[in-house]
mmCIF file of C-alpha atoms in Angstrom:
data_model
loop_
_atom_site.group_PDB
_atom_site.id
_atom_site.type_symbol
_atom_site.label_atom_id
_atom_site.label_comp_id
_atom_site.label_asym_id
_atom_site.label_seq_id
_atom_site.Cartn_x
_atom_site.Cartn_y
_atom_site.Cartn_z
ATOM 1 C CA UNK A 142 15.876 -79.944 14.431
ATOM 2 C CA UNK A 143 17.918 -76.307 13.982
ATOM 3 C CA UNK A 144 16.212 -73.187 13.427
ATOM 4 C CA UNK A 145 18.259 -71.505 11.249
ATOM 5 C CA UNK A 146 15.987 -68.186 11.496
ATOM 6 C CA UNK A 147 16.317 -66.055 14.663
ATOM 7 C CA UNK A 148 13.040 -64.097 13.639
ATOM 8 C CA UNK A 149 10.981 -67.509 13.726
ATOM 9 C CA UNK A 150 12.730 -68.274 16.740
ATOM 10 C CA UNK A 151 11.651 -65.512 18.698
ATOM 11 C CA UNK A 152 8.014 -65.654 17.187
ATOM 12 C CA UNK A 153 8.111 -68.953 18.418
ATOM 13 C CA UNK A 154 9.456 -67.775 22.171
ATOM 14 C CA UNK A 155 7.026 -65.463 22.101
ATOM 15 C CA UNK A 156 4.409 -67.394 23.027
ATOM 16 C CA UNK A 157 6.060 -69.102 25.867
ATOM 17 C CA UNK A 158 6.141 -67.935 29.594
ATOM 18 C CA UNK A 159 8.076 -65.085 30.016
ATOM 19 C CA UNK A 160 10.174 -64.218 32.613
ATOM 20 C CA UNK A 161 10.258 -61.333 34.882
ATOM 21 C CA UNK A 162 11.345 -58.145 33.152
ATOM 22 C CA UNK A 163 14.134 -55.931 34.537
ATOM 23 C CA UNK A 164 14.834 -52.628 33.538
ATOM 24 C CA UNK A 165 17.911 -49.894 33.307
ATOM 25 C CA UNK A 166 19.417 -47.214 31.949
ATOM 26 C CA UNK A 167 22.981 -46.334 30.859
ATOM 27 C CA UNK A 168 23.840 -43.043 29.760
ATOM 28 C CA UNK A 169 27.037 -42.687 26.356
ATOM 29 C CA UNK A 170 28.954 -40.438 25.062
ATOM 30 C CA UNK A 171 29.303 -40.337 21.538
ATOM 31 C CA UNK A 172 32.000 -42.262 19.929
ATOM 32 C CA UNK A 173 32.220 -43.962 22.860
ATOM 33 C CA UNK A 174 32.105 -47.705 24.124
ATOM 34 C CA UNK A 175 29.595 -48.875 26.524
ATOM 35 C CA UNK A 176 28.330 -52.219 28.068
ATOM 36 C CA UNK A 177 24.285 -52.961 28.334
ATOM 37 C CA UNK A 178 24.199 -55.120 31.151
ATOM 38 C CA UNK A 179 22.528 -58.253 31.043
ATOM 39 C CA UNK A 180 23.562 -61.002 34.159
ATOM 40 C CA UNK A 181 21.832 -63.205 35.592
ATOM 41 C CA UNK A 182 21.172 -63.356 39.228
ATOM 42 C CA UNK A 183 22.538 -65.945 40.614
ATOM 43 C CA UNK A 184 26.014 -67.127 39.640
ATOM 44 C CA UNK A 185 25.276 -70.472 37.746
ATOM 45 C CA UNK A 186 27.488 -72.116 34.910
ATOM 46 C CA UNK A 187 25.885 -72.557 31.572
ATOM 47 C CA UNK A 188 26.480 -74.877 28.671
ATOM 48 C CA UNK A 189 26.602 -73.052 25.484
ATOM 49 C CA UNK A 190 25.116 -75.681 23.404
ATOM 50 C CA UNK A 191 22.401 -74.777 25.922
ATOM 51 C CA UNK A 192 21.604 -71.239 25.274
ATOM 52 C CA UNK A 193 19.989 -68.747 23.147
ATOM 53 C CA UNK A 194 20.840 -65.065 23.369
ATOM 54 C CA UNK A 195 19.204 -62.401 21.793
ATOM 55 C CA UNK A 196 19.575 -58.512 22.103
ATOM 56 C CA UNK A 197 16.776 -56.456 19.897
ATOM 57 C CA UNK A 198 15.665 -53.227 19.977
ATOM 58 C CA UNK A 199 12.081 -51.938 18.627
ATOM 59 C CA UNK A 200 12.206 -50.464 15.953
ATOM 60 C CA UNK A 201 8.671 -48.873 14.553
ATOM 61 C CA UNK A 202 6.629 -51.346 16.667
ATOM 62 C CA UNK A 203 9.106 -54.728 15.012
ATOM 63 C CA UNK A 204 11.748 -56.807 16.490
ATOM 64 C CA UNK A 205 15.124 -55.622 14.851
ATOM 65 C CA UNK A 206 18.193 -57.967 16.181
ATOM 66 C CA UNK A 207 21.599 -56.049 17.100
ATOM 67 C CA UNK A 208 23.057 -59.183 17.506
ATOM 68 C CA UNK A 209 22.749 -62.945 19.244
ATOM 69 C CA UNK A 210 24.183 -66.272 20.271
ATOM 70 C CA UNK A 211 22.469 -69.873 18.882
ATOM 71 C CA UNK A 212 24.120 -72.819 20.456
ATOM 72 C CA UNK A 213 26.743 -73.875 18.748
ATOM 73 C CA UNK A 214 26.693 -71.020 16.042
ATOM 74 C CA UNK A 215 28.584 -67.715 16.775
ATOM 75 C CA UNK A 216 26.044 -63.749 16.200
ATOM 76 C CA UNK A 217 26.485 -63.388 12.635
ATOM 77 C CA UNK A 218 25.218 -63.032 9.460
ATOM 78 C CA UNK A 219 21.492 -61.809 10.686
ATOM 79 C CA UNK A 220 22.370 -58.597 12.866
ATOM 80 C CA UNK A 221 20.685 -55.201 11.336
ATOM 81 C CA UNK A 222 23.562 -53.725 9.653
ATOM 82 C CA UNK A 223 24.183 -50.828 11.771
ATOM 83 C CA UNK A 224 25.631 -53.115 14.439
ATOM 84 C CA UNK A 225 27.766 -55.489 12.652
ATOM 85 C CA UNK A 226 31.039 -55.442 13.762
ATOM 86 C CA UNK A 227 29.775 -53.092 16.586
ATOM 87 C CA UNK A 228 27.971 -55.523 19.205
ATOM 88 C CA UNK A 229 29.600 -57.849 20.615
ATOM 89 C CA UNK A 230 28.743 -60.899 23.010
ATOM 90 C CA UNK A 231 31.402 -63.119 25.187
ATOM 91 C CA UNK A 232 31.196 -66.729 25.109
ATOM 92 C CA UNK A 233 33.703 -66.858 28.342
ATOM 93 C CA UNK A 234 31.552 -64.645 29.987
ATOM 94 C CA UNK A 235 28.079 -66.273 29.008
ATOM 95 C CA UNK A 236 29.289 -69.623 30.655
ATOM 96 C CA UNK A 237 29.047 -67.926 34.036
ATOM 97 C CA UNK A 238 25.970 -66.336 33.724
ATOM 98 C CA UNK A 239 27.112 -62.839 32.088
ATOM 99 C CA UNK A 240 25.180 -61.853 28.604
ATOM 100 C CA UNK A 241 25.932 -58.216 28.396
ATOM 101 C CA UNK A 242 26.115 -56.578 25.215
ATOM 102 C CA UNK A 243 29.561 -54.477 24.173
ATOM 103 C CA UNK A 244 28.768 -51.754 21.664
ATOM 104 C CA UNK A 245 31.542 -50.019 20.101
ATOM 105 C CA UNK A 246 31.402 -46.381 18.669
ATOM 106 C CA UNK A 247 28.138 -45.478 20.269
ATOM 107 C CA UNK A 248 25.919 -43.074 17.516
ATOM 108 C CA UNK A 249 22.805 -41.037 18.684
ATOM 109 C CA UNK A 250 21.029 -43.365 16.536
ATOM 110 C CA UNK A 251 21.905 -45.907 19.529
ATOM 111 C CA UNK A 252 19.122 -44.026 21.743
ATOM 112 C CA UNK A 253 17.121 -46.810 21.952
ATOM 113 C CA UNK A 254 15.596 -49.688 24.084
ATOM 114 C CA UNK A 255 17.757 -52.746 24.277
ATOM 115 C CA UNK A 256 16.418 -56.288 24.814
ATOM 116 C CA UNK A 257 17.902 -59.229 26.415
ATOM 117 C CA UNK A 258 16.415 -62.309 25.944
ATOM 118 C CA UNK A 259 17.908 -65.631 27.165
ATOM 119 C CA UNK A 260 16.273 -69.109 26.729
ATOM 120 C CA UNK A 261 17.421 -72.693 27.818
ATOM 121 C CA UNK A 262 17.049 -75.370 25.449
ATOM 122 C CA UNK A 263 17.220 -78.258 28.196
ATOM 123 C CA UNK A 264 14.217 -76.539 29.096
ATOM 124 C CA UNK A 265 11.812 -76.293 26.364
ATOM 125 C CA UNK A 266 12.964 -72.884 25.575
ATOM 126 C CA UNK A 267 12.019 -71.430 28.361
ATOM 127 C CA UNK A 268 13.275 -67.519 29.164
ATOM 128 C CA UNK A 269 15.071 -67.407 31.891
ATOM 129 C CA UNK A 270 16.192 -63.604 31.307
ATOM 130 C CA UNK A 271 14.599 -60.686 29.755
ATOM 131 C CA UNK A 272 16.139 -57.289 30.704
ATOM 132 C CA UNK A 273 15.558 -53.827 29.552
ATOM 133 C CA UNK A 274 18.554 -51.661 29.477
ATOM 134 C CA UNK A 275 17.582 -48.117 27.830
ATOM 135 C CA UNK A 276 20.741 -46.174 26.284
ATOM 136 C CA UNK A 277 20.409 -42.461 26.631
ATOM 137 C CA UNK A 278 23.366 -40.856 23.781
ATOM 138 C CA UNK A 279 24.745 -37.097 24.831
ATOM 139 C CA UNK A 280 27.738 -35.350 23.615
ATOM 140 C CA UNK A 281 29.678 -32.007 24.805
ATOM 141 C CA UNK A 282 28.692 -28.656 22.998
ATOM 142 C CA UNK A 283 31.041 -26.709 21.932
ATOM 143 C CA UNK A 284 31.705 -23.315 24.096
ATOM 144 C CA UNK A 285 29.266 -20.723 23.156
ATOM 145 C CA UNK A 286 30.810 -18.106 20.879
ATOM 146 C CA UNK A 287 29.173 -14.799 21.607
ATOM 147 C CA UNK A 288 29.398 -12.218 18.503
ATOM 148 C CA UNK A 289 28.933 -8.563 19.372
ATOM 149 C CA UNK A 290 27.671 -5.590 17.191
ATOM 150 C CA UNK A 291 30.855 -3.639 15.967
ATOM 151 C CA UNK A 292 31.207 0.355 15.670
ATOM 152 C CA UNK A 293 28.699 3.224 16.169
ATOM 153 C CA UNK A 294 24.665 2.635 14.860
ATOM 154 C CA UNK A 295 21.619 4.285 15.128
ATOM 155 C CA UNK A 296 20.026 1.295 15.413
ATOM 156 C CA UNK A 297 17.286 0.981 18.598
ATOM 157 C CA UNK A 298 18.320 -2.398 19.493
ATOM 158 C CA UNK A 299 21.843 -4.265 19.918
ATOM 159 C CA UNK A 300 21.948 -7.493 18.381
ATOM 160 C CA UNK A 301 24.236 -10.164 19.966
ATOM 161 C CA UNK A 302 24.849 -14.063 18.164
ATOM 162 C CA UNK A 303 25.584 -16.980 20.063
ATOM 163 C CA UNK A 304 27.351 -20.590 18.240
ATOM 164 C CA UNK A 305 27.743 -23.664 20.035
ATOM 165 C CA UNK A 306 27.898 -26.812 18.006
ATOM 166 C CA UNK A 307 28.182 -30.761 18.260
ATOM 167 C CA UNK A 308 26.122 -31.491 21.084
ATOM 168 C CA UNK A 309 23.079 -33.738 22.155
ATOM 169 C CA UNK A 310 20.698 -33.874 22.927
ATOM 170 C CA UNK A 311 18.577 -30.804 21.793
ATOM 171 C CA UNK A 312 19.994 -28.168 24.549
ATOM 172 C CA UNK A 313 18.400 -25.219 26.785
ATOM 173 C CA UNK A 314 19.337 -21.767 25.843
ATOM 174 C CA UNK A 315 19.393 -18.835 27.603
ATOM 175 C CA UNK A 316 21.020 -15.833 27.838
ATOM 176 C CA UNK A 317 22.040 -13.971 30.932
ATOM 177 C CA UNK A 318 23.237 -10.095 31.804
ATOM 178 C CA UNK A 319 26.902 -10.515 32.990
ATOM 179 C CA UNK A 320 26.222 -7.236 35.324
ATOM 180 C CA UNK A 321 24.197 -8.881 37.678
ATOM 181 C CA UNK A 322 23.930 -12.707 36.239
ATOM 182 C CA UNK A 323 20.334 -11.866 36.262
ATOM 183 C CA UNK A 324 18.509 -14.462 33.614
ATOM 184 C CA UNK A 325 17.333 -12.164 30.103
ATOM 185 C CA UNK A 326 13.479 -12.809 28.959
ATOM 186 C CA UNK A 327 12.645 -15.573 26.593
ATOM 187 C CA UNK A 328 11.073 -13.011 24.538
ATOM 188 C CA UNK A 329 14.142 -10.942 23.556
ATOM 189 C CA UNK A 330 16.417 -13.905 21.772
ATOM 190 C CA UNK A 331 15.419 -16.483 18.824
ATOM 191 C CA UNK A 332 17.134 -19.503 18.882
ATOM 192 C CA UNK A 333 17.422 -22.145 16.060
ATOM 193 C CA UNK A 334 18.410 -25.855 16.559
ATOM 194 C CA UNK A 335 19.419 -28.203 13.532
ATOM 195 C CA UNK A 336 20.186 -31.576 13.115
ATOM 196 C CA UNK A 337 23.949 -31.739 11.215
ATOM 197 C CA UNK A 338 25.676 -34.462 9.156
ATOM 198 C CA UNK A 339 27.202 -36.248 12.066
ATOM 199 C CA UNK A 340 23.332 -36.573 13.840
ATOM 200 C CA UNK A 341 24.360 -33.903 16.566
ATOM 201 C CA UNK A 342 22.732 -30.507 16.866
ATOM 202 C CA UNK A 343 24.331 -27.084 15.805
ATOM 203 C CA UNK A 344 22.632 -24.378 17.915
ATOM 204 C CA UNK A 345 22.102 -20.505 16.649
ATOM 205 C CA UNK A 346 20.999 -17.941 19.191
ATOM 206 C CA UNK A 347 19.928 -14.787 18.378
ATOM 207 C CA UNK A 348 19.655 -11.819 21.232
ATOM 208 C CA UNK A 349 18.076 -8.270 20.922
ATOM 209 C CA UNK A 350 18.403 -6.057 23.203
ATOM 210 C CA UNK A 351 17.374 -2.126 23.751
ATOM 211 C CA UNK A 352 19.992 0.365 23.362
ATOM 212 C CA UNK A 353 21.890 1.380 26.592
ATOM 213 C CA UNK A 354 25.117 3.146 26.898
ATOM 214 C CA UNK A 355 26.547 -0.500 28.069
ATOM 215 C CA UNK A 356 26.016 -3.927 27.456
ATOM 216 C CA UNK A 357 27.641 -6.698 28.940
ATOM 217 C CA UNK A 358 25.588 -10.011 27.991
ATOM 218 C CA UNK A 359 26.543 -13.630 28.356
ATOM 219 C CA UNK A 360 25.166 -16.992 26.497
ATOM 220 C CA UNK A 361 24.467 -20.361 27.842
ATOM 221 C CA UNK A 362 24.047 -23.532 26.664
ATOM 222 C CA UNK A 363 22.708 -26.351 28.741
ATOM 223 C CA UNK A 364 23.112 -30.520 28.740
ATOM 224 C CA UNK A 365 20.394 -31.435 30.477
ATOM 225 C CA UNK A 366 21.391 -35.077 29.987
ATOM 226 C CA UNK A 367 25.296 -34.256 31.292
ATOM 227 C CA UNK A 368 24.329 -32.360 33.905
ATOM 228 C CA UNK A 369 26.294 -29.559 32.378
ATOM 229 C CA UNK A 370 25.536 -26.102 32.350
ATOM 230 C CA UNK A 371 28.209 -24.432 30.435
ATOM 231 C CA UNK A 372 27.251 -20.778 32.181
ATOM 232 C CA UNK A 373 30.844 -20.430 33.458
ATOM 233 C CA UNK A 374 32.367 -22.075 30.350
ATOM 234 C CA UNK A 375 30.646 -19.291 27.854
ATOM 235 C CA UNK A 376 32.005 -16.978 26.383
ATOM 236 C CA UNK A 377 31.115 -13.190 27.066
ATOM 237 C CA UNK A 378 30.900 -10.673 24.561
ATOM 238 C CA UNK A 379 33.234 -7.844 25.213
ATOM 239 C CA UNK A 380 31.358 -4.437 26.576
ATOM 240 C CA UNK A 381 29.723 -2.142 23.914
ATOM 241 C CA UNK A 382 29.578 1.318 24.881
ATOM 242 C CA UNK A 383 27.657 3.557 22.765
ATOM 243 C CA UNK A 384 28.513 6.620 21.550
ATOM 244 C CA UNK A 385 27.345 9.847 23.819
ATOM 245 C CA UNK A 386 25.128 11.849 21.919
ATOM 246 C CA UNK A 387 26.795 14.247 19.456
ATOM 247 C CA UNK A 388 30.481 12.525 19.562
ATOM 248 C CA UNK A 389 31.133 10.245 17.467
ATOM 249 C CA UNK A 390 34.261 8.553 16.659
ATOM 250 C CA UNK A 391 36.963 6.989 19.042
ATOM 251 C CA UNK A 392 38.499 8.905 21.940
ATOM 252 C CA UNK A 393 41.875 8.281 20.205
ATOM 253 C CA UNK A 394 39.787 10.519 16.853
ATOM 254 C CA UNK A 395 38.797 12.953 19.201
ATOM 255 C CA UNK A 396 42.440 13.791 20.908
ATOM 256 C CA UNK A 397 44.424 14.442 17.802
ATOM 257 C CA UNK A 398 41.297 16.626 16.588
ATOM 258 C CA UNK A 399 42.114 18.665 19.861
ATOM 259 C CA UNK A 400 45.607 18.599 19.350
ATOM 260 C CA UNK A 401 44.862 19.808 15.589
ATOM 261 C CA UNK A 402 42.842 23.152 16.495
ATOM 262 C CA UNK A 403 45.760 24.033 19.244
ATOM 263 C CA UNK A 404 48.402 23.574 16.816
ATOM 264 C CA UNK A 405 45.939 25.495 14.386
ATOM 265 C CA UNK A 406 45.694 28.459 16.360
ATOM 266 C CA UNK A 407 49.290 28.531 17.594
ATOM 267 C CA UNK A 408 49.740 29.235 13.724
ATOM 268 C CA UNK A 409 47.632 31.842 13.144
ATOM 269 C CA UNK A 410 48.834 33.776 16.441
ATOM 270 C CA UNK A 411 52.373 33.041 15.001
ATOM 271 C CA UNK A 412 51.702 34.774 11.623
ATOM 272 C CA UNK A 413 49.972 37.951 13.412
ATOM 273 C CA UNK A 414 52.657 38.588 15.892
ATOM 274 C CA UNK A 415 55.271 38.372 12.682
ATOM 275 C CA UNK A 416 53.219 40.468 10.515
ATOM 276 C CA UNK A 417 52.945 43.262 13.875
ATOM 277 C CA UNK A 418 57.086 42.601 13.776
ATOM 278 C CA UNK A 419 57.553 43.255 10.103
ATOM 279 C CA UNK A 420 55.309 46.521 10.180
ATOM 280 C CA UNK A 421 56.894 48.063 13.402
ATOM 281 C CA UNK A 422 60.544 47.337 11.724
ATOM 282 C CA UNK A 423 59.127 49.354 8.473
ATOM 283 C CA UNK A 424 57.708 52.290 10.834
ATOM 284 C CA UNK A 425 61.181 52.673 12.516
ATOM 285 C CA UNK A 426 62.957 52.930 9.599
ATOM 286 C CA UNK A 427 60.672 55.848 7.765
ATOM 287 C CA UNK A 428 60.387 57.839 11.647
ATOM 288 C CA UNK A 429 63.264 60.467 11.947
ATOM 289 C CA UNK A 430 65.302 60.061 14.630
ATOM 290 C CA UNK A 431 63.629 61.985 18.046
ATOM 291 C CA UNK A 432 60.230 60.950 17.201
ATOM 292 C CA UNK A 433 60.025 56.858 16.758
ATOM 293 C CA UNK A 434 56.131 57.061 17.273
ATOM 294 C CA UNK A 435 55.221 59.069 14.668
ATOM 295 C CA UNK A 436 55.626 59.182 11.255
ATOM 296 C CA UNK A 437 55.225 61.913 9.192
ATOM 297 C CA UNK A 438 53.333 61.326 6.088
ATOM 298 C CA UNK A 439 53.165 64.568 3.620
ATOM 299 C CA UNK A 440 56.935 65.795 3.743
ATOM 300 C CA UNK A 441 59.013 64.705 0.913
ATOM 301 C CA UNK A 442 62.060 62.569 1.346
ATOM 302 C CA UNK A 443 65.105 63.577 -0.961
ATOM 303 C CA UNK A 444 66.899 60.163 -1.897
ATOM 304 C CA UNK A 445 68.583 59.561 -4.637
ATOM 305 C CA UNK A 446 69.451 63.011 -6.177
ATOM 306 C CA UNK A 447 71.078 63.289 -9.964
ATOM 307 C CA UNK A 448 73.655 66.447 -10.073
ATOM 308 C CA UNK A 449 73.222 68.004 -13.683
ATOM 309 C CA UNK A 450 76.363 68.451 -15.890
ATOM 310 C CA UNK A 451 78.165 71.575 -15.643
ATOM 311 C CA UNK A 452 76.655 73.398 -18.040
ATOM 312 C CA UNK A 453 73.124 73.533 -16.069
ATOM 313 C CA UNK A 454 72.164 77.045 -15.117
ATOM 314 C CA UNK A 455 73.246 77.445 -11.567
ATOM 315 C CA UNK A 456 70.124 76.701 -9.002
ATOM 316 C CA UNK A 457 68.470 74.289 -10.832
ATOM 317 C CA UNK A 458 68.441 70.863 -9.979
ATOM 318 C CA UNK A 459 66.771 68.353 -11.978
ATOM 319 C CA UNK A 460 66.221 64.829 -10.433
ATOM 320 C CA UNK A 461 63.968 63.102 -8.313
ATOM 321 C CA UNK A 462 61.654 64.252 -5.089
#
């Protein structure tokens, strides 16, 4: 009789004696390909009109089958979707003994608990495998991008944003002072992690900070699963200097302001030493000769006299002063 159901074959198999239960772990990157290894201990070689093969994972408390092998009928048609064409099984290596499961393009939806089950026909179904392989799913963050307040504020605090996307699972953030690599208080950043369309997580950190003529402030992201800290790999926001009170503006603003005033003043010394030029050239030329310091002021210069015609009585003189 065939069992053309693999759920009423393992509610069937259920009941029978089970056999002893090993366990493992295998760690994935995303988009990956990894093997769950499933071999049995000694190095026997197995009919596969023989065997039964099942790998399942529990999904909600139920049985859901990634894929399997019925004697004589190849793992498909009655995989859950999200493994067909991914999980794969090799009747070569099944004949010696070797029913691990190859699973292409590895999702974090893959963090799960895999099941192998193998049974022997020839002997009343009995399990002669059952292993445990638990697949732990990480992937790479992105470098922390570290965004810095820009130009002068009379703000009390500095605010500092740190990106890092792509990565699982959830990280730990921190943030540290690049001065002394001296670890900042929880208490001064807020940091938000979100799931994103491709099931990794986008990280957001927010740092505030007093006020201090320099900061010099660092953020970190941390795979806990990799064994990654990406401390040295982050990105450091560039020093912020605040302004000194009462200056404001660049140094760059504050030189050609200096070199304004000096260029102002050489003007205005340049106009008084020409106007003390013109009036000692008009003082000279109103002094008589002998006394070229002073001037005299209430003697009347004769320029420009008009003779009268000859018929003028002699001794007059009619003109100008």
């Amino acid at each position: 009789m065939r069992l053309r159901s693999p759920g009423l074959l393992l509610l069937l198999l259920s009941a029978l004696q089970a056999a002893d239960t090993r366990e493992q772990e295998v760690r994935a990157l995303v988009g990956s390909d990894v093997e769950l290894s499933c071999v049995f201990p000694e190095s026997p070689t197995f009919d596969l009109d023989d065997l039964y093969v099942y790998w399942q994972i529990s999904a909600v408390g139920h049985p859901t089958t990634v894929t399997y092998y019925l004697s004589g009928n190849s793992s498909a048609g009655l995989e859950d979707n999200r493994y067909r064409d991914r999980a794969w099984l090799s009747p070569d290596s099944m004949k010696h003994g070797d029913f691990s499961l190859r699973l292409y393009n590895v999702t974090p939806l893959d963090e799960q608990k895999f099941n192998c089950l193998v049974f022997r026909k020839s002997l009343q179904l009995q399990k002669i495998l059952d292993v445990v392989v638990t697949l732990h799913v990480a992937a790479n963050y992105s470098v922390p991008v570290v965004l810095a307040p820009h130009g002068p504020s009379e703000d009390e605090e500095l605010t500092f944003t740190c990106t890092s996307v792509n990565g699982y699972p959830k990280p730990n953030v921190y943030w540290i002072n690049k001065t002394d690599n001296s670890v900042l208080p929880e208490g001064l950043q807020n940091s938000t992690v979100v799931l994103n369309a491709r099931g990794l997580y986008d990280v957001v950190s927010v740092l505030r900070v007093s006020r201090t003529p320099s900061v010099n402030v660092g953020c970190c992201i941390e795979n806990v699963l990799l064994h990654q800290n990406l401390t040295g790999l982050c990105q450091t926001a560039e020093t912020f200097t605040t302004p000194e009170p009462g200056n404001t503006g660049s140094h760059t603003d504050v030189r050609r302001r200096e070199h304004g005033m000096v260029l102002s003043t050489l003007a205005v010394l340049g106009v008084v030493v020409a106007v003390a030029v013109a009036t000692g050239w008009v003082c000279r030329s109103r002094c008589p000769r002998g006394f070229p310091t002073r001037c005299p002021a209430a003697k009347p210069e004769r320029s420009s006299l008009t003779v009268s015609d000859a018929n003028s009585p002699p001794g007059r003189w009619t003109g100008l002063l």
